[in-house]
Amino acid sequence: MVIYSAINLGIKIMLIDFSVQNFGSFNSKQELSMLASTSTKEQCVFNNLKEVNSFGVKNVLKSSAIFGANGSGKTNLAESFKVLQTLVLGSLDSVGDSATRRAIPFLLKNDYFDIPTEFEVTFISNEKLYRYGIALSEGEIVEEWLYWNKSSRETLLFQRDGQTVNYNQRSFSEAKLFTRRDGDKLILEKTKEFVPFISVLSQFDGEQSSIVTSWFEKFHVLSGLSDKGFKDFTINLFDEDEKFKAWATEILKSFQIHDLVIDEIEKTIPLPKGRRNLDDKELNDAVSKLQGFLENTKVKHKEVDVVKIDSETGEQYSLPLSFESEGTRKFLYLLGPLYDVLTNDEILFVDEFDNKFHTLLCKFIIDIYNKNNHGNSQLIITCHDTNLLTNELFKRDQIWFIEKNQSNESELYSLLEYKEHYTRKGDSYSKDYLAGKYGAIPLFSSIATLEEMLNG
């Protein structure tokens, strides 16, 4: 089943690499790469690669899965993406330095700012390879940089050092109006010490800076612990997009759901009874006006029913969506973001992906994504379910682990690092994982330790 009949197979946007240091539970620099490995000829059931053959990049992975114990740092990795995104897209809208203050450093050391909090992302957009990074210390930007690659050689676009900057006058002339010369230095203009230079330039329609900020707009981070961030999006999509409704309804038949009925309901805001008059006349009048406003104000919200069919009589009946299990509701709500990134060739990062999901449902969702991903969309998930550690879903270069070392620092590493296990027969890596051969296992260092504690 394909979402749409015609898509543009040209490279639009793809994540190549992301790194973070001195943020949350990460101290030393950790790197997540979406580059496909050339060191293994391993095959997967699905084609999980996007061919690029430019910029020295042969293939890019369409998906990756990150496994780790509770408290290992998986959510901090998702949060690091969100913080960088907020820095780039939200710094001009936030009050003061609130955006940079979200970049909380690794706190389990004497000097929190011994190294800067640093984020860097490499991505493809508009048939160019970009590398953008930013470094912060005590709420201020100490470095910021942007490079690009049009063929095989990387070229500087700008390099910021505090409030001074160097830029490529030929390829990045958009910076000219936002700098002034002071001796042999170029000083930033109209850019505060806690605001990214890239954000300022894009606000004034800078060509290259707008491409960078546009890429961040197409990167979406969701938490699988709550549907708060995507429930309304999906319900509205059901209500407004017939193509999505047809696609999603076909999938939901696997859950005996044949349709959704969405009604917009108006409700008045309830008011407390028996309010006493206040001694202050002006305050009493203000409260009376507020009550009058609330009595005339109606709040609109959408109520959703699921339509089911009696297998014996063929008759349809409807039930409130709230009657469905939490896992079914989460799955339904997740269909909106999946469809959106697949249709628009965007990137989706789902933290705690497997929360509330049975193993088979996890596999079903990944199967949906793989079958429908004919473009440049990418999916990154964090999870606990070891049953997903199989080459039916992922190749070794798509599987990552996070664990904390003896200093409580989160470390991120790929299954590719374990060459001694490449020859394992079968299609599952979960047995070696649970035996502790890859690290990053929950709570206990080995199954033997667990058995010893249970058996006394």
Tab-separated table of C-alpha atoms in Angstrom:
chain	number	residue	atom	x	y	z
A	1	MET	CA	0.000	0.000	0.000
A	2	VAL	CA	1.482	3.331	-1.104
A	3	ILE	CA	0.445	6.687	0.328
A	4	TYR	CA	0.592	8.579	-2.947
A	5	SER	CA	1.073	7.621	-6.555
A	6	ALA	CA	3.735	10.127	-7.586
A	7	ILE	CA	6.567	11.464	-5.459
A	8	ASN	CA	9.726	13.421	-6.075
A	9	LEU	CA	12.658	11.065	-5.639
A	10	GLY	CA	15.229	13.867	-5.640
A	11	ILE	CA	17.105	14.525	-2.413
A	12	LYS	CA	15.212	17.113	-0.360
A	13	ILE	CA	16.216	16.833	3.279
A	14	MET	CA	18.020	14.056	5.105
A	15	LEU	CA	19.842	13.826	8.415
A	16	ILE	CA	23.420	12.597	8.039
A	17	ASP	CA	24.910	13.043	11.483
A	18	PHE	CA	24.154	14.560	14.890
A	19	SER	CA	26.480	15.074	17.852
A	20	VAL	CA	26.073	16.434	21.371
A	21	GLN	CA	28.389	17.105	24.309
A	22	ASN	CA	27.993	18.414	27.871
A	23	PHE	CA	24.220	18.264	27.816
A	24	GLY	CA	21.936	16.387	30.182
A	25	SER	CA	23.534	13.010	30.879
A	26	PHE	CA	26.046	13.437	28.023
A	27	ASN	CA	29.470	14.764	28.953
A	28	SER	CA	31.966	13.793	26.272
A	29	LYS	CA	30.951	14.197	22.631
A	30	GLN	CA	28.521	11.503	21.422
A	31	GLU	CA	27.516	10.978	17.806
A	32	LEU	CA	24.545	9.421	16.041
A	33	SER	CA	25.248	8.716	12.373
A	34	MET	CA	22.681	7.949	9.690
A	35	LEU	CA	25.375	7.032	7.169
A	36	ALA	CA	24.980	3.501	5.894
A	37	SER	CA	27.984	1.320	6.603
A	38	THR	CA	30.090	0.047	3.732
A	39	SER	CA	31.728	-2.592	5.954
A	40	THR	CA	28.834	-5.029	5.917
A	41	LYS	CA	26.893	-6.615	3.079
A	42	GLU	CA	24.091	-7.589	5.411
A	43	GLN	CA	20.663	-7.539	3.844
A	44	CYS	CA	17.369	-6.532	5.413
A	45	VAL	CA	13.843	-7.529	4.426
A	46	PHE	CA	13.198	-3.933	3.407
A	47	ASN	CA	15.347	-1.500	1.486
A	48	ASN	CA	16.293	0.801	4.357
A	49	LEU	CA	18.784	2.844	2.346
A	50	LYS	CA	18.555	6.023	0.312
A	51	GLU	CA	21.158	6.271	-2.420
A	52	VAL	CA	22.922	9.644	-2.524
A	53	ASN	CA	26.283	9.222	-4.290
A	54	SER	CA	27.247	12.851	-3.669
A	55	PHE	CA	29.484	14.753	-1.222
A	56	GLY	CA	31.398	11.554	-0.537
A	57	VAL	CA	28.184	9.984	0.781
A	58	LYS	CA	27.057	6.753	-0.863
A	59	ASN	CA	23.923	5.741	1.080
A	60	VAL	CA	21.932	7.181	3.973
A	61	LEU	CA	19.814	5.158	6.398
A	62	LYS	CA	16.083	5.716	6.352
A	63	SER	CA	15.632	4.616	9.966
A	64	SER	CA	17.483	3.851	13.192
A	65	ALA	CA	16.537	2.328	16.537
A	66	ILE	CA	18.220	3.201	19.834
A	67	PHE	CA	18.059	0.738	22.740
A	68	GLY	CA	19.040	1.234	26.360
A	69	ALA	CA	18.074	0.693	29.965
A	70	ASN	CA	15.793	3.021	31.896
A	71	GLY	CA	17.777	6.116	32.810
A	72	SER	CA	20.491	5.438	30.252
A	73	GLY	CA	20.005	8.723	28.389
A	74	LYS	CA	17.643	7.927	25.516
A	75	THR	CA	15.256	10.743	26.395
A	76	ASN	CA	18.184	13.140	26.848
A	77	LEU	CA	19.188	12.371	23.272
A	78	ALA	CA	15.691	13.234	22.060
A	79	GLU	CA	15.755	16.358	24.221
A	80	SER	CA	19.090	17.436	22.747
A	81	PHE	CA	17.486	17.512	19.297
A	82	LYS	CA	14.590	19.561	20.670
A	83	VAL	CA	16.871	22.033	22.441
A	84	LEU	CA	18.906	22.627	19.291
A	85	GLN	CA	15.701	23.055	17.321
A	86	THR	CA	14.359	25.529	19.877
A	87	LEU	CA	17.626	27.484	19.797
A	88	VAL	CA	17.437	27.864	16.033
A	89	LEU	CA	13.701	28.404	15.604
A	90	GLY	CA	12.600	29.912	18.900
A	91	SER	CA	15.377	32.215	20.074
A	92	LEU	CA	13.885	35.315	18.466
A	93	ASP	CA	10.436	34.598	19.905
A	94	SER	CA	11.520	33.773	23.453
A	95	VAL	CA	11.984	36.270	26.245
A	96	GLY	CA	15.607	36.952	27.111
A	97	ASP	CA	17.974	34.011	27.131
A	98	SER	CA	15.367	31.358	27.978
A	99	ALA	CA	16.216	29.306	24.876
A	100	THR	CA	19.923	28.985	25.693
A	101	ARG	CA	19.136	28.325	29.363
A	102	ARG	CA	17.380	25.106	28.315
A	103	ALA	CA	20.794	23.694	27.396
A	104	ILE	CA	21.528	22.256	30.836
A	105	PRO	CA	25.072	20.850	31.049
A	106	PHE	CA	26.222	17.568	32.571
A	107	LEU	CA	25.966	18.293	36.302
A	108	LEU	CA	27.860	15.372	37.853
A	109	LYS	CA	31.225	17.137	37.856
A	110	ASN	CA	32.904	19.992	39.701
A	111	ASP	CA	33.030	22.454	36.804
A	112	TYR	CA	29.803	22.334	34.758
A	113	PHE	CA	31.282	24.522	32.048
A	114	ASP	CA	34.726	22.961	31.678
A	115	ILE	CA	33.728	22.294	28.067
A	116	PRO	CA	30.950	24.066	26.163
A	117	THR	CA	27.533	22.529	25.680
A	118	GLU	CA	27.711	21.756	21.985
A	119	PHE	CA	25.328	20.555	19.279
A	120	GLU	CA	26.194	19.853	15.656
A	121	VAL	CA	24.102	18.500	12.809
A	122	THR	CA	25.041	17.524	9.262
A	123	PHE	CA	22.229	17.246	6.748
A	124	ILE	CA	21.315	17.374	3.080
A	125	SER	CA	18.959	20.070	1.832
A	126	ASN	CA	18.392	21.585	-1.602
A	127	GLU	CA	21.009	19.243	-3.061
A	128	LYS	CA	23.713	20.643	-0.772
A	129	LEU	CA	25.402	19.173	2.291
A	130	TYR	CA	25.344	21.496	5.332
A	131	ARG	CA	27.107	21.241	8.691
A	132	TYR	CA	25.742	23.555	11.372
A	133	GLY	CA	26.859	23.718	14.982
A	134	ILE	CA	26.564	25.844	18.079
A	135	ALA	CA	28.402	25.891	21.417
A	136	LEU	CA	27.139	27.499	24.628
A	137	SER	CA	28.496	28.257	28.063
A	138	GLU	CA	26.561	29.771	30.973
A	139	GLY	CA	23.657	30.794	28.737
A	140	GLU	CA	25.730	32.548	26.066
A	141	ILE	CA	26.787	31.434	22.607
A	142	VAL	CA	30.564	31.062	22.532
A	143	GLU	CA	30.786	29.562	19.044
A	144	GLU	CA	28.558	29.033	16.035
A	145	TRP	CA	29.463	27.740	12.602
A	146	LEU	CA	28.032	26.812	9.224
A	147	TYR	CA	29.773	24.942	6.405
A	148	TRP	CA	28.433	23.649	3.139
A	149	ASN	CA	29.452	21.245	0.452
A	150	LYS	CA	28.298	21.626	-3.145
A	151	SER	CA	30.329	18.739	-4.544
A	152	SER	CA	33.140	17.041	-2.639
A	153	ARG	CA	34.889	19.877	-0.772
A	154	GLU	CA	33.555	21.498	2.396
A	155	THR	CA	33.555	25.326	2.441
A	156	LEU	CA	33.131	27.743	5.352
A	157	LEU	CA	30.039	29.962	5.240
A	158	PHE	CA	30.490	31.582	8.647
A	159	GLN	CA	32.333	31.035	11.922
A	160	ARG	CA	31.216	32.928	15.024
A	161	ASP	CA	33.427	33.386	18.063
A	162	GLY	CA	31.454	35.126	20.788
A	163	GLN	CA	30.308	38.406	19.238
A	164	THR	CA	32.855	38.366	16.390
A	165	VAL	CA	32.444	36.528	13.107
A	166	ASN	CA	34.178	35.591	9.886
A	167	TYR	CA	32.128	34.769	6.834
A	168	ASN	CA	32.487	33.791	3.184
A	169	GLN	CA	31.882	37.066	1.347
A	170	ARG	CA	31.157	35.287	-1.915
A	171	SER	CA	28.869	32.472	-0.792
A	172	PHE	CA	27.414	34.048	2.359
A	173	SER	CA	26.954	37.705	1.515
A	174	GLU	CA	23.700	37.757	3.529
A	175	ALA	CA	25.887	38.335	6.621
A	176	LYS	CA	27.211	41.672	5.352
A	177	LEU	CA	24.386	43.873	6.669
A	178	PHE	CA	24.636	42.306	10.122
A	179	THR	CA	28.316	42.953	10.809
A	180	ARG	CA	30.528	45.977	11.287
A	181	ARG	CA	34.278	46.212	11.121
A	182	ASP	CA	36.222	47.109	14.251
A	183	GLY	CA	39.916	47.169	13.366
A	184	ASP	CA	40.742	43.770	11.986
A	185	LYS	CA	37.596	42.153	13.458
A	186	LEU	CA	34.019	41.835	12.273
A	187	ILE	CA	31.501	42.467	15.077
A	188	LEU	CA	27.987	41.045	15.030
A	189	GLU	CA	25.193	43.601	14.630
A	190	LYS	CA	21.561	43.112	15.727
A	191	THR	CA	22.488	39.775	17.292
A	192	LYS	CA	22.452	39.292	21.059
A	193	GLU	CA	24.951	37.030	22.760
A	194	PHE	CA	22.257	34.379	23.381
A	195	VAL	CA	20.653	34.450	19.894
A	196	PRO	CA	22.001	32.291	17.034
A	197	PHE	CA	23.326	34.292	14.088
A	198	ILE	CA	21.624	31.840	11.736
A	199	SER	CA	18.233	32.710	13.264
A	200	VAL	CA	18.718	36.454	12.825
A	201	LEU	CA	19.754	36.110	9.192
A	202	SER	CA	16.847	33.822	8.314
A	203	GLN	CA	14.405	36.361	9.741
A	204	PHE	CA	15.602	38.680	6.993
A	205	ASP	CA	15.273	36.007	4.292
A	206	GLY	CA	18.956	35.158	4.004
A	207	GLU	CA	19.290	32.534	1.294
A	208	GLN	CA	21.519	29.961	3.015
A	209	SER	CA	20.315	30.679	6.562
A	210	SER	CA	16.699	30.166	5.472
A	211	ILE	CA	17.593	26.753	4.080
A	212	VAL	CA	19.095	25.800	7.439
A	213	THR	CA	16.155	27.001	9.534
A	214	SER	CA	13.722	25.399	7.079
A	215	TRP	CA	15.446	22.056	7.657
A	216	PHE	CA	14.865	22.359	11.398
A	217	GLU	CA	11.168	23.012	10.750
A	218	LYS	CA	10.977	19.602	9.093
A	219	PHE	CA	12.458	17.715	12.043
A	220	HIS	CA	9.821	16.499	14.507
A	221	VAL	CA	10.432	15.083	17.997
A	222	LEU	CA	7.615	13.262	19.824
A	223	SER	CA	7.383	11.562	23.189
A	224	GLY	CA	5.727	8.151	23.186
A	225	LEU	CA	4.829	8.580	26.859
A	226	SER	CA	2.034	11.005	26.012
A	227	ASP	CA	-0.096	11.740	22.961
A	228	LYS	CA	-0.322	15.413	23.921
A	229	GLY	CA	2.020	16.495	21.146
A	230	PHE	CA	0.242	14.758	18.260
A	231	LYS	CA	-3.313	13.757	19.213
A	232	ASP	CA	-5.009	16.947	17.982
A	233	PHE	CA	-2.827	17.012	14.866
A	234	THR	CA	-4.037	13.560	13.826
A	235	ILE	CA	-7.711	14.182	14.650
A	236	ASN	CA	-7.662	17.391	12.603
A	237	LEU	CA	-5.970	15.534	9.751
A	238	PHE	CA	-8.749	12.912	9.821
A	239	ASP	CA	-11.298	15.694	9.688
A	240	GLU	CA	-9.675	17.728	6.928
A	241	ASP	CA	-7.593	15.456	4.671
A	242	GLU	CA	-9.516	12.841	2.684
A	243	LYS	CA	-6.335	11.168	1.399
A	244	PHE	CA	-5.028	10.675	4.902
A	245	LYS	CA	-8.424	9.434	6.116
A	246	ALA	CA	-8.578	6.813	3.352
A	247	TRP	CA	-5.008	5.666	4.058
A	248	ALA	CA	-5.410	5.533	7.835
A	249	THR	CA	-8.852	3.892	7.731
A	250	GLU	CA	-7.462	1.047	5.630
A	251	ILE	CA	-4.758	0.455	8.260
A	252	LEU	CA	-7.195	0.687	11.185
A	253	LYS	CA	-9.260	-2.178	9.798
A	254	SER	CA	-6.610	-4.422	11.328
A	255	PHE	CA	-7.982	-3.185	14.681
A	256	GLN	CA	-11.632	-3.758	13.673
A	257	ILE	CA	-12.023	-0.001	13.256
A	258	HIS	CA	-13.730	0.799	9.947
A	259	ASP	CA	-14.158	4.541	10.276
A	260	LEU	CA	-13.992	7.519	12.602
A	261	VAL	CA	-16.859	9.913	13.238
A	262	ILE	CA	-15.697	13.331	14.411
A	263	ASP	CA	-18.155	15.873	15.826
A	264	GLU	CA	-17.293	19.369	16.984
A	265	ILE	CA	-18.994	20.047	20.299
A	266	GLU	CA	-19.534	23.428	21.939
A	267	LYS	CA	-19.413	23.694	25.698
A	268	THR	CA	-19.768	26.657	27.996
A	269	ILE	CA	-17.190	27.240	30.705
A	270	PRO	CA	-18.713	26.189	34.074
A	271	LEU	CA	-18.874	28.888	36.721
A	272	PRO	CA	-18.792	28.514	40.507
A	273	LYS	CA	-22.171	28.896	42.182
A	274	GLY	CA	-23.135	31.254	44.962
A	275	ARG	CA	-20.526	33.978	44.435
A	276	ARG	CA	-20.731	36.658	47.100
A	277	ASN	CA	-20.549	40.359	46.273
A	278	LEU	CA	-17.176	41.885	47.034
A	279	ASP	CA	-16.753	45.052	49.093
A	280	ASP	CA	-14.579	46.687	46.413
A	281	LYS	CA	-17.076	48.021	43.806
A	282	GLU	CA	-14.557	48.185	40.925
A	283	LEU	CA	-13.346	44.645	41.645
A	284	ASN	CA	-16.951	43.448	41.933
A	285	ASP	CA	-17.800	45.005	38.535
A	286	ALA	CA	-14.724	43.424	36.946
A	287	VAL	CA	-15.676	39.984	38.281
A	288	SER	CA	-19.251	40.418	37.019
A	289	LYS	CA	-18.008	41.341	33.540
A	290	LEU	CA	-15.693	38.334	33.533
A	291	GLN	CA	-18.594	36.067	34.493
A	292	GLY	CA	-20.718	37.549	31.733
A	293	PHE	CA	-17.934	36.924	29.226
A	294	LEU	CA	-17.473	33.314	30.328
A	295	GLU	CA	-21.216	32.632	30.187
A	296	ASN	CA	-21.268	33.738	26.538
A	297	THR	CA	-18.023	32.040	25.561
A	298	LYS	CA	-18.266	28.553	24.121
A	299	VAL	CA	-15.297	26.217	24.017
A	300	LYS	CA	-15.121	23.970	20.955
A	301	HIS	CA	-13.590	20.540	21.041
A	302	LYS	CA	-13.816	17.454	18.864
A	303	GLU	CA	-15.375	14.234	20.069
A	304	VAL	CA	-14.304	11.065	18.266
A	305	ASP	CA	-16.242	7.822	17.846
A	306	VAL	CA	-14.938	4.666	16.210
A	307	VAL	CA	-17.159	2.764	13.782
A	308	LYS	CA	-17.178	-1.022	14.014
A	309	ILE	CA	-19.016	-3.709	12.062
A	310	ASP	CA	-20.806	-6.695	13.578
A	311	SER	CA	-19.168	-9.714	11.922
A	312	GLU	CA	-22.408	-11.698	11.963
A	313	THR	CA	-25.034	-9.143	10.943
A	314	GLY	CA	-22.855	-6.682	9.042
A	315	GLU	CA	-24.453	-3.812	10.948
A	316	GLN	CA	-22.396	-0.788	11.914
A	317	TYR	CA	-22.211	0.596	15.409
A	318	SER	CA	-20.107	3.314	17.003
A	319	LEU	CA	-18.307	3.632	20.303
A	320	PRO	CA	-16.391	6.499	21.899
A	321	LEU	CA	-12.699	6.349	21.048
A	322	SER	CA	-12.028	6.506	24.786
A	323	PHE	CA	-13.329	2.915	25.007
A	324	GLU	CA	-10.327	1.685	23.028
A	325	SER	CA	-7.119	0.668	24.787
A	326	GLU	CA	-4.358	3.212	25.390
A	327	GLY	CA	-2.151	1.349	22.935
A	328	THR	CA	-4.794	1.484	20.191
A	329	ARG	CA	-5.366	5.196	20.779
A	330	LYS	CA	-1.650	5.950	20.719
A	331	PHE	CA	-1.285	3.964	17.501
A	332	LEU	CA	-4.155	5.867	15.891
A	333	TYR	CA	-2.731	9.227	16.936
A	334	LEU	CA	0.728	8.253	15.665
A	335	LEU	CA	-0.620	7.656	12.158
A	336	GLY	CA	-0.880	11.423	11.590
A	337	PRO	CA	2.819	12.219	12.152
A	338	LEU	CA	3.849	9.091	10.205
A	339	TYR	CA	1.749	10.111	7.218
A	340	ASP	CA	2.972	13.691	7.441
A	341	VAL	CA	6.683	12.853	7.366
A	342	LEU	CA	6.225	10.198	4.681
A	343	THR	CA	4.219	12.521	2.446
A	344	ASN	CA	6.490	15.520	2.926
A	345	ASP	CA	9.862	13.704	3.116
A	346	GLU	CA	10.536	14.872	6.657
A	347	ILE	CA	12.175	13.402	9.776
A	348	LEU	CA	10.458	11.931	12.826
A	349	PHE	CA	12.140	11.121	16.149
A	350	VAL	CA	9.879	9.151	18.527
A	351	ASP	CA	11.191	8.747	22.061
A	352	GLU	CA	9.794	5.789	24.064
A	353	PHE	CA	8.315	4.460	20.827
A	354	ASP	CA	7.269	1.089	22.271
A	355	ASN	CA	5.499	2.475	25.341
A	356	LYS	CA	1.953	0.967	25.538
A	357	PHE	CA	2.650	-1.165	22.440
A	358	HIS	CA	2.746	-4.949	22.137
A	359	THR	CA	5.804	-6.257	20.263
A	360	LEU	CA	3.692	-7.198	17.246
A	361	LEU	CA	2.188	-3.714	17.137
A	362	CYS	CA	5.684	-2.176	17.203
A	363	LYS	CA	6.670	-4.379	14.285
A	364	PHE	CA	3.423	-3.544	12.497
A	365	ILE	CA	4.106	0.214	12.722
A	366	ILE	CA	7.709	-0.134	11.531
A	367	ASP	CA	6.413	-2.357	8.741
A	368	ILE	CA	3.940	0.371	7.718
A	369	TYR	CA	6.711	2.942	7.678
A	370	ASN	CA	9.109	0.788	5.665
A	371	LYS	CA	6.506	-0.174	3.068
A	372	ASN	CA	5.408	3.415	2.540
A	373	ASN	CA	8.795	5.110	2.613
A	374	HIS	CA	9.580	5.583	-1.071
A	375	GLY	CA	11.084	9.037	-0.631
A	376	ASN	CA	13.559	10.702	1.728
A	377	SER	CA	11.705	10.410	5.031
A	378	GLN	CA	13.643	9.187	8.079
A	379	LEU	CA	12.450	7.610	11.326
A	380	ILE	CA	14.473	7.442	14.560
A	381	ILE	CA	13.064	5.658	17.603
A	382	THR	CA	14.191	4.904	21.143
A	383	CYS	CA	12.808	1.749	22.723
A	384	HIS	CA	13.243	-1.102	25.198
A	385	ASP	CA	11.632	-4.001	23.343
A	386	THR	CA	14.437	-6.433	22.525
A	387	ASN	CA	12.175	-8.312	20.102
A	388	LEU	CA	12.796	-5.430	17.688
A	389	LEU	CA	16.483	-6.379	17.544
A	390	THR	CA	16.077	-8.313	14.311
A	391	ASN	CA	17.250	-7.868	10.740
A	392	GLU	CA	13.656	-8.320	9.665
A	393	LEU	CA	13.393	-4.665	10.678
A	394	PHE	CA	16.916	-3.231	10.959
A	395	LYS	CA	20.426	-3.829	9.694
A	396	ARG	CA	23.284	-3.660	12.200
A	397	ASP	CA	24.205	-0.106	11.200
A	398	GLN	CA	20.651	0.960	12.107
A	399	ILE	CA	20.876	-0.367	15.670
A	400	TRP	CA	22.337	1.831	18.419
A	401	PHE	CA	22.746	1.485	22.167
A	402	ILE	CA	22.980	3.976	25.027
A	403	GLU	CA	24.381	3.148	28.446
A	404	LYS	CA	25.995	4.996	31.321
A	405	ASN	CA	29.623	4.458	32.213
A	406	GLN	CA	31.093	4.400	35.728
A	407	SER	CA	31.041	8.214	35.821
A	408	ASN	CA	27.294	8.235	35.047
A	409	GLU	CA	27.924	9.663	31.592
A	410	SER	CA	25.704	8.443	28.753
A	411	GLU	CA	27.591	6.866	25.874
A	412	LEU	CA	26.107	6.160	22.445
A	413	TYR	CA	27.468	3.419	20.213
A	414	SER	CA	26.496	1.276	17.226
A	415	LEU	CA	26.023	-2.481	16.964
A	416	LEU	CA	28.626	-2.281	14.190
A	417	GLU	CA	31.291	-1.936	16.879
A	418	TYR	CA	30.744	-5.574	17.889
A	419	LYS	CA	32.434	-7.309	14.977
A	420	GLU	CA	32.904	-10.547	16.924
A	421	HIS	CA	29.135	-11.097	16.805
A	422	TYR	CA	28.693	-10.499	13.078
A	423	THR	CA	28.660	-14.204	12.366
A	424	ARG	CA	25.675	-14.969	14.595
A	425	LYS	CA	23.268	-17.248	12.756
A	426	GLY	CA	19.627	-16.308	12.509
A	427	ASP	CA	17.927	-12.972	12.179
A	428	SER	CA	17.833	-11.787	15.804
A	429	TYR	CA	20.409	-9.985	17.935
A	430	SER	CA	18.260	-9.988	21.080
A	431	LYS	CA	19.824	-13.110	22.629
A	432	ASP	CA	23.309	-11.561	22.610
A	433	TYR	CA	21.856	-8.269	23.845
A	434	LEU	CA	20.093	-9.887	26.809
A	435	ALA	CA	23.249	-11.830	27.608
A	436	GLY	CA	25.008	-8.491	28.082
A	437	LYS	CA	27.325	-8.802	25.071
A	438	TYR	CA	26.395	-5.333	23.785
A	439	GLY	CA	25.946	-3.597	27.132
A	440	ALA	CA	23.053	-1.142	27.622
A	441	ILE	CA	20.864	-3.740	29.325
A	442	PRO	CA	18.274	-2.819	31.969
A	443	LEU	CA	19.176	-2.932	35.654
A	444	PHE	CA	21.400	-5.999	35.729
A	445	SER	CA	24.829	-6.518	34.203
A	446	SER	CA	23.946	-10.039	33.118
A	447	ILE	CA	21.146	-12.577	33.156
A	448	ALA	CA	23.298	-14.699	35.496
A	449	THR	CA	23.308	-11.894	38.068
A	450	LEU	CA	19.532	-11.649	37.870
A	451	GLU	CA	19.105	-15.415	38.294
A	452	GLU	CA	21.471	-15.423	41.257
A	453	MET	CA	19.462	-12.711	43.011
A	454	LEU	CA	16.125	-14.387	42.285
A	455	ASN	CA	17.310	-17.817	43.419
A	456	GLY	CA	19.173	-16.582	46.466
